[in-house]
mmCIF file of C-alpha atoms in Angstrom:
data_model
loop_
_atom_site.group_PDB
_atom_site.id
_atom_site.type_symbol
_atom_site.label_atom_id
_atom_site.label_comp_id
_atom_site.label_asym_id
_atom_site.label_seq_id
_atom_site.Cartn_x
_atom_site.Cartn_y
_atom_site.Cartn_z
ATOM 1 C CA MET A 15 128.918 114.029 97.557
ATOM 2 C CA ARG A 16 131.893 114.230 99.842
ATOM 3 C CA ASP A 17 134.669 114.279 97.243
ATOM 4 C CA TYR A 18 135.512 114.572 93.565
ATOM 5 C CA ASN A 19 136.052 110.822 93.087
ATOM 6 C CA ASN A 20 132.538 110.037 94.370
ATOM 7 C CA LEU A 21 131.095 112.485 91.851
ATOM 8 C CA LEU A 22 133.229 110.947 89.085
ATOM 9 C CA GLU A 23 131.773 107.515 89.912
ATOM 10 C CA LYS A 24 128.226 108.900 89.820
ATOM 11 C CA THR A 25 128.959 110.569 86.490
ATOM 12 C CA ASN A 26 130.319 107.345 84.983
ATOM 13 C CA GLU A 27 127.248 105.438 86.217
ATOM 14 C CA GLU A 28 125.106 107.916 84.269
ATOM 15 C CA GLY A 29 127.030 107.089 81.096
ATOM 16 C CA VAL A 30 128.922 110.374 80.960
ATOM 17 C CA SER A 31 132.681 110.329 80.484
ATOM 18 C CA VAL A 32 134.939 112.928 82.075
ATOM 19 C CA VAL A 33 138.169 114.064 80.443
ATOM 20 C CA GLU A 34 140.634 116.213 82.359
ATOM 21 C CA ILE A 35 142.673 118.356 79.969
ATOM 22 C CA ASP A 36 144.538 121.638 79.983
ATOM 23 C CA LEU A 37 141.999 124.223 78.832
ATOM 24 C CA GLY A 38 144.642 126.939 78.626
ATOM 25 C CA THR A 39 143.640 128.860 81.747
ATOM 26 C CA ASP A 40 144.145 128.665 85.490
ATOM 27 C CA THR A 41 140.443 129.389 85.987
ATOM 28 C CA PRO A 42 138.327 126.417 87.088
ATOM 29 C CA CYS A 43 136.141 125.644 84.079
ATOM 30 C CA GLY A 44 134.629 122.883 82.027
ATOM 31 C CA LYS A 45 132.521 122.149 78.976
ATOM 32 C CA CYS A 46 129.868 119.556 78.254
ATOM 33 C CA ILE A 47 129.819 118.282 74.680
ATOM 34 C CA GLY A 48 127.379 115.453 74.107
ATOM 35 C CA ASP A 49 128.012 112.762 76.703
ATOM 36 C CA THR A 50 131.549 113.956 77.485
ATOM 37 C CA ILE A 51 132.513 116.555 80.063
ATOM 38 C CA PHE A 52 135.879 118.279 79.773
ATOM 39 C CA ILE A 53 137.379 119.651 83.012
ATOM 40 C CA ASN A 54 140.391 121.953 83.331
ATOM 41 C CA ASP A 55 143.172 119.831 84.828
ATOM 42 C CA ARG A 56 144.827 122.918 86.358
ATOM 43 C CA SER A 57 142.051 123.098 88.971
ATOM 44 C CA THR A 58 142.116 121.697 92.506
ATOM 45 C CA ALA A 59 140.027 118.627 93.355
ATOM 46 C CA ASN A 60 137.403 120.786 95.095
ATOM 47 C CA GLU A 61 137.222 123.145 92.108
ATOM 48 C CA LYS A 62 136.915 120.177 89.724
ATOM 49 C CA LYS A 63 134.090 118.808 91.853
ATOM 50 C CA CYS A 64 132.170 122.095 91.626
ATOM 51 C CA VAL A 65 132.734 122.416 87.876
ATOM 52 C CA LEU A 66 131.727 118.797 87.280
ATOM 53 C CA ALA A 67 128.485 119.262 89.232
ATOM 54 C CA GLU A 68 127.544 122.263 87.083
ATOM 55 C CA GLU A 69 128.528 120.502 83.866
ATOM 56 C CA LEU A 70 126.317 117.562 84.868
ATOM 57 C CA GLY A 71 123.542 120.128 85.121
ATOM 58 C CA HIS A 72 124.289 121.152 81.539
ATOM 59 C CA TYR A 73 124.290 117.502 80.479
ATOM 60 C CA HIS A 74 120.830 116.933 81.976
ATOM 61 C CA LEU A 75 119.178 120.315 81.359
ATOM 62 C CA THR A 76 120.834 122.311 78.574
ATOM 63 C CA ILE A 77 119.772 122.205 74.941
ATOM 64 C CA GLY A 78 122.117 123.460 72.230
ATOM 65 C CA ASP A 79 124.994 125.915 72.367
ATOM 66 C CA ILE A 80 124.462 128.442 75.178
ATOM 67 C CA THR A 81 127.852 130.169 75.092
ATOM 68 C CA ASP A 82 126.266 133.538 74.178
ATOM 69 C CA LEU A 83 125.049 134.621 77.616
ATOM 70 C CA LYS A 84 123.640 137.876 76.217
ATOM 71 C CA ASP A 85 120.680 135.778 75.050
ATOM 72 C CA ILE A 86 118.194 135.580 77.942
ATOM 73 C CA ASN A 87 117.236 131.968 77.141
ATOM 74 C CA ASN A 88 120.883 130.919 77.299
ATOM 75 C CA LYS A 89 121.315 132.770 80.578
ATOM 76 C CA LYS A 90 118.288 130.938 82.022
ATOM 77 C CA GLN A 91 119.731 127.578 80.975
ATOM 78 C CA GLU A 92 123.063 128.509 82.568
ATOM 79 C CA LEU A 93 121.292 129.383 85.825
ATOM 80 C CA LYS A 94 119.364 126.089 85.800
ATOM 81 C CA ALA A 95 122.591 124.128 85.304
ATOM 82 C CA ARG A 96 124.310 126.001 88.143
ATOM 83 C CA ARG A 97 121.350 125.454 90.453
ATOM 84 C CA TYR A 98 121.430 121.747 89.572
ATOM 85 C CA GLY A 99 125.107 121.665 90.554
ATOM 86 C CA TYR A 100 124.447 123.469 93.833
ATOM 87 C CA ARG A 101 121.686 121.022 94.782
ATOM 88 C CA LEU A 102 123.703 118.011 93.696
ATOM 89 C CA LEU A 103 126.506 118.869 96.112
ATOM 90 C CA ILE A 104 125.025 120.839 99.030
ATOM 91 C CA GLU A 105 121.665 121.100 100.803
ATOM 92 C CA PRO A 106 120.878 123.516 103.644
ATOM 93 C CA ASP A 107 121.203 120.622 106.118
ATOM 94 C CA ASP A 108 124.835 120.130 105.055
ATOM 95 C CA ILE A 109 125.605 123.711 106.092
ATOM 96 C CA VAL A 110 123.796 123.203 109.409
ATOM 97 C CA GLN A 111 125.854 120.061 110.092
ATOM 98 C CA ALA A 112 129.083 121.890 109.255
ATOM 99 C CA MET A 113 128.201 124.738 111.613
ATOM 100 C CA LYS A 114 127.291 122.264 114.356
ATOM 101 C CA GLN A 115 130.785 120.785 113.904
ATOM 102 C CA GLY A 116 132.300 124.186 114.652
ATOM 103 C CA CYS A 117 132.765 125.799 111.242
ATOM 104 C CA ASN A 118 132.417 129.539 111.797
ATOM 105 C CA ASN A 119 133.263 131.263 108.517
ATOM 106 C CA ARG A 120 133.017 130.779 104.776
ATOM 107 C CA TYR A 121 136.566 129.390 104.530
ATOM 108 C CA GLU A 122 135.956 126.695 107.150
ATOM 109 C CA LEU A 123 132.524 125.887 105.715
ATOM 110 C CA ALA A 124 133.836 125.538 102.153
ATOM 111 C CA ASP A 125 136.705 123.365 103.387
ATOM 112 C CA PHE A 126 134.390 121.157 105.465
ATOM 113 C CA LEU A 127 132.005 120.755 102.512
ATOM 114 C CA ASN A 128 134.879 120.074 100.060
ATOM 115 C CA ILE A 129 133.890 122.886 97.711
ATOM 116 C CA SER A 130 135.624 126.049 96.555
ATOM 117 C CA GLU A 131 135.021 129.310 98.418
ATOM 118 C CA GLU A 132 133.668 130.888 95.229
ATOM 119 C CA PHE A 133 131.163 128.039 94.808
ATOM 120 C CA PHE A 134 130.133 128.413 98.463
ATOM 121 C CA ASP A 135 129.526 132.156 98.024
ATOM 122 C CA GLU A 136 127.465 131.557 94.874
ATOM 123 C CA LEU A 137 125.528 128.806 96.650
ATOM 124 C CA ILE A 138 124.621 131.113 99.549
ATOM 125 C CA GLU A 139 123.493 133.822 97.097
ATOM 126 C CA ASP A 140 121.297 131.239 95.367
ATOM 127 C CA PHE A 141 119.853 130.102 98.716
ATOM 128 C CA LYS A 142 119.013 133.745 99.493
ATOM 129 C CA LYS A 143 117.082 133.971 96.220
ATOM 130 C CA GLN A 144 115.255 130.736 96.926
ATOM 131 C CA TYR A 145 114.644 130.918 100.689
ATOM 132 C CA GLY A 146 114.910 134.618 101.498
ATOM 133 C CA MET A 147 116.465 135.573 104.831
ATOM 134 C CA GLY A 148 116.725 131.989 106.074
ATOM 135 C CA ILE A 149 115.225 128.519 106.319
ATOM 136 C CA PHE A 150 114.220 126.148 109.107
ATOM 137 C CA VAL A 151 116.220 122.919 109.125
ATOM 138 C CA GLY A 152 114.987 120.620 111.879
ATOM 139 C CA ASN A 153 115.349 122.461 115.191
ATOM 140 C CA TYR A 154 117.592 125.106 113.642
ATOM 141 C CA TYR A 155 117.119 128.289 111.687
ATOM 142 C CA LEU A 156 119.814 128.746 109.055
ATOM 143 C CA GLN A 157 120.076 132.500 108.612
ATOM 144 C CA PHE A 158 121.358 133.949 105.320
ATOM 145 C CA GLU A 159 120.788 137.665 105.998
ATOM 146 C CA PRO A 160 122.150 139.968 107.328
ATOM 147 C CA CYS A 161 124.945 137.424 107.775
ATOM 148 C CA LEU A 162 125.239 133.652 107.706
ATOM 149 C CA GLY A 163 124.353 132.163 111.069
ATOM 150 C CA LEU A 164 122.710 129.263 112.853
ATOM 151 C CA ILE A 165 120.073 129.693 115.541
ATOM 152 C CA ARG A 166 118.873 126.738 117.596
ATOM 153 C CA ASP A 167 115.208 126.549 118.589
ATOM 154 C CA PHE A 168 115.070 125.759 122.303
ATOM 155 C CA GLY A 169 111.630 124.419 123.149
ATOM 156 C CA GLY A 170 109.552 125.710 120.246
ATOM 157 C CA LEU A 171 110.265 129.427 120.500
ATOM 158 C CA PHE A 172 109.920 129.850 116.734
ATOM 159 C CA ASN A 173 106.484 129.951 115.178
ATOM 160 C CA TYR A 174 106.701 127.256 112.492
ATOM 161 C CA LYS A 175 103.244 127.930 111.043
#
């Protein structure tokens, strides 16, 4: 998904309506109630895109009211919805392509990927949990630890097996 409008179209195709309203805060946030997603209209387009992706995760995966995050089951559902949003918008290959285009830091990467910097940071933390120190993407190794980096495999130097 390159921009917020593309994600809005996808959401409408799924039969979910999106309402942008003032939620009384400058913080990017949203809420899924039934088949309607409410998005804070004070957010930027990139922030709205990130919130909408997560709220779509709630629409597809969440059961009941999970606002009490002290309950472990609610916390698990929140994590599943966030992970759904991450995967909906960005895959490891997208980060590789951005780095190949010359993006060198989190600000440039977030801008290139049309997501907020906070969402990018949370995405990388989630990738670390899922993939560990890094992941092979084609002829590249996308490194998450000790810092984000891209290493190209020249002539099969990495042991893929």
